[in-house]
Amino acid sequence: MSDFEPVLTEHIHQKDCHTLSFYKSVGGYTALEKVLKMNPAEVTQEVKDSNLRGRGGAGFPAGIKWGFIPKDTDKPKYLINNADESEPGTFKDRLLMNKVPHQMLEGMIIAAYAIGCQTSFIYIRGEFYKEFKMLEMAVDEAYESNLLGQNILGSNYNLDVVIHRGAGAYICGEETGLIESLEGKRGWPRIKPPFPAIEGYLQSPTIVNNVETLSCIPHIITRGASWFKSIGPEKGPGPRLFCISGRVNNPGVFEEPMGIALKDLIFERAGGIPDGKKLKAVFPGGSSSAILTAEEALDVNMDFDELVEKKTMLGSAGVIVMDETVDMVQACLNIARFYAHESCGQCTPCREGTGWLVKMLTRLVNGGGTPKDIDMIFEITDNIGGLIDFSKGSFGKTICPFGEAVAWPVRSFVEKFKDEFLAYLPKEKVVA
Amino acid sequence: MNSNGTPKQKFIFTDSGRMEKILSQYPDKRSATLPLLHLAQTQEGFITGAIIDAVAQYTEIHPAEVMDCVSFYTMFFRRPLGTNKLQVCQTLSCSLNGADDFVDHITQKYGTKPGETTSDGKFTLLKVECLGSCGTAPVIQINNDYHEGLSINELDKLLDSIP
Ligand SMILES: Cc1cc2nc3c(=O)[nH]c(=O)nc-3n(C[C@H](O)[C@H](O)[C@H](O)COP(=O)(O)O)c2cc1C
Ligand code: SF4
Ligand code: FES
């Protein structure tokens, strides 16, 4: 693994790496030239063969998703680049947009060509204003060089890219909430099926892919599916941007092969924990993943399937590190408050349950908790996100996976650090 | 007429070129709702009733449907704010790196609690959720710009430098 060379971030330290001329000088848009001579089914097949799995959170294989687009329809097809990046602990798409917007754009054009799309969107979170301006510049450059617009590079293929700003709502990162938002509505996730590939934006077949997923595409085309598959675990391979934040000496985005040991990420890449403190717990894949204790974290690889076995997930690869100074009840309350604020309010268990979690945890922190509260917290998480039994998959008590995204982490805090929750109970009420 | 009997002011987009461009970009008109609201808010500072009516007209939906959006998204404001929005991220990675001190400090410095505006109208303090920049925590967004990894001293200097 030590001989791994960054792929997606190879050039980010170079001057003007965001410009079209720089990107072309390092081989940019040659993948597109190649693709425009292939037939779309071949492009999809190459991506399928690479085993590229989505970098947005769910880890669904990109090529298989593209393959769901109906072939026999007169409806227009849409591609949406999910640049909503709002999962706490995740800040990699922002880097890609700031430093190598053309890599992502080239990936978009290739994906759009593969699915037969002529209008595509970048849904970027509203707060990312600088990145929005950066993308505007990149898109303008691409139009000027006939990489977008009519008859791209003389191929008869036409594509427009529209940059659409969100307006502050975590749930618009969920693909159907995103689609509703793009349609000019509140970002209320839709009941699935139908999945967006069949009925998405304006009831037409739609593919939603993450910025990082799309950024991988040009490299797969240029270097081939088998090259990609050879990096890390074969079932979930490729380079991956790991975001590390929280209590570490050197937080940031690190590009590493899929499957790297979490302990190497924390102690080597991110320089370990400040002031010689001890590791306590880690979110391996954004705040929606169940936390790992220090012991679990030191013994796990950042691989989709291995993390599922450990009853958590790789998610958006947003690693949040907590050291021994962190109060786990306060941290749990912080996360619960985030979800209560961001619940879209459509499903009762989620809307009410997240509110209750915050109320109960606040009461506990303020010294007003009772021993029954701990069981009650478990009960509420069950009601929102189902009992955690990964072998049975998602329990689907809510319209979208946000329900699980709050239930799992909150539950993992209480299960794994129960002593700290009990310690907050007023002394005379503790029953042995 | 408004409900209180005063004649309604019509909202006019000053950057009509941009407005037309937005409307022409989408396969349907309603999809232009959010971008038109952003454009209008940039012009006016907050979302007025007249803006809601104007956006409804251009997107050919009911004003209530526009209002539905305005109330859903945290970046749209229905009331005037201070000239500068101080938006302090309070989510976990920022909280573990001193964000709570930011809020306390600003509150003390200007006597404004989160959600409030200073009496001179210069600043509004807002607590916000993860800004997608956790590696450079604590993060404060002032208007459109991110300021990352500041110490309290640096925050002070920055705030004092805002004219
Ligand atoms: C609550 C919630 C929030 C999400 N937020 C994001 C996000 O900010 N960015 C993103 O790319 N995907 C996000 N997703 C995942 C998307 O629904 C979708 O799976 C993804 O964009 C598909 O792209 P990919 O297959 O390339 O990963 C979120 C999912 C859920 C349930
Ligand atoms: S689970 Fe929560 S966020 Fe998802 S649709 Fe239901 S209420 Fe909205
Ligand atoms: S937690 Fe503050 S930017 Fe993510």
Coordinates of N, CA and C and ligand atoms in Angstrom, one line a residue, chain A residues 88-89, chain B residues 89-94 130-134 137 139, ligand 3:
Chain A
P88 N -21.9 15.7 8.4 CA -20.9 16.1 9.4 C -19.6 15.2 9.3
G89 N -18.5 15.9 9.2 CA -17.2 15.1 9.1 C -16.7 15.0 7.7
Chain B
C89 N -20.3 27.6 13.0 CA -20.7 26.2 12.9 C -20.6 25.6 14.3
Q90 N -21.6 24.8 14.7 CA -21.7 24.3 16.1 C -21.7 22.8 16.1
T91 N -21.5 22.1 14.9 CA -21.5 20.7 14.8 C -20.2 20.1 15.4
L92 N -20.2 18.7 15.5 CA -19.3 18.1 16.4 C -17.8 18.5 16.2
S93 N -17.3 18.4 15.0 CA -15.8 18.6 14.8 C -15.5 20.1 15.2
C94 N -16.4 21.0 14.9 CA -16.1 22.4 15.3 C -16.3 22.5 16.8
C130 N -23.0 21.9 10.4 CA -21.8 21.6 9.7 C -21.7 22.3 8.3
L131 N -20.6 23.1 8.1 CA -20.4 23.8 6.9 C -19.6 23.1 5.9
G132 N -19.3 21.8 6.2 CA -18.5 21.0 5.2 C -17.1 21.4 5.1
S133 N -16.5 21.8 6.3 CA -15.1 22.2 6.3 C -14.5 21.8 7.6
C134 N -14.9 20.6 8.1 CA -14.6 20.2 9.5 C -13.1 20.0 9.7
A137 N -11.6 23.1 11.4 CA -12.4 23.7 12.5 C -11.6 24.5 13.5
V139 N -15.0 26.7 12.3 CA -15.3 27.4 11.0 C -16.4 28.5 11.3
Ligands
FES3 S1 -18.5 20.4 11.9 FE1 -18.1 22.5 11.5 S2 -17.6 22.5 9.4 FE2 -18.2 20.4 9.8

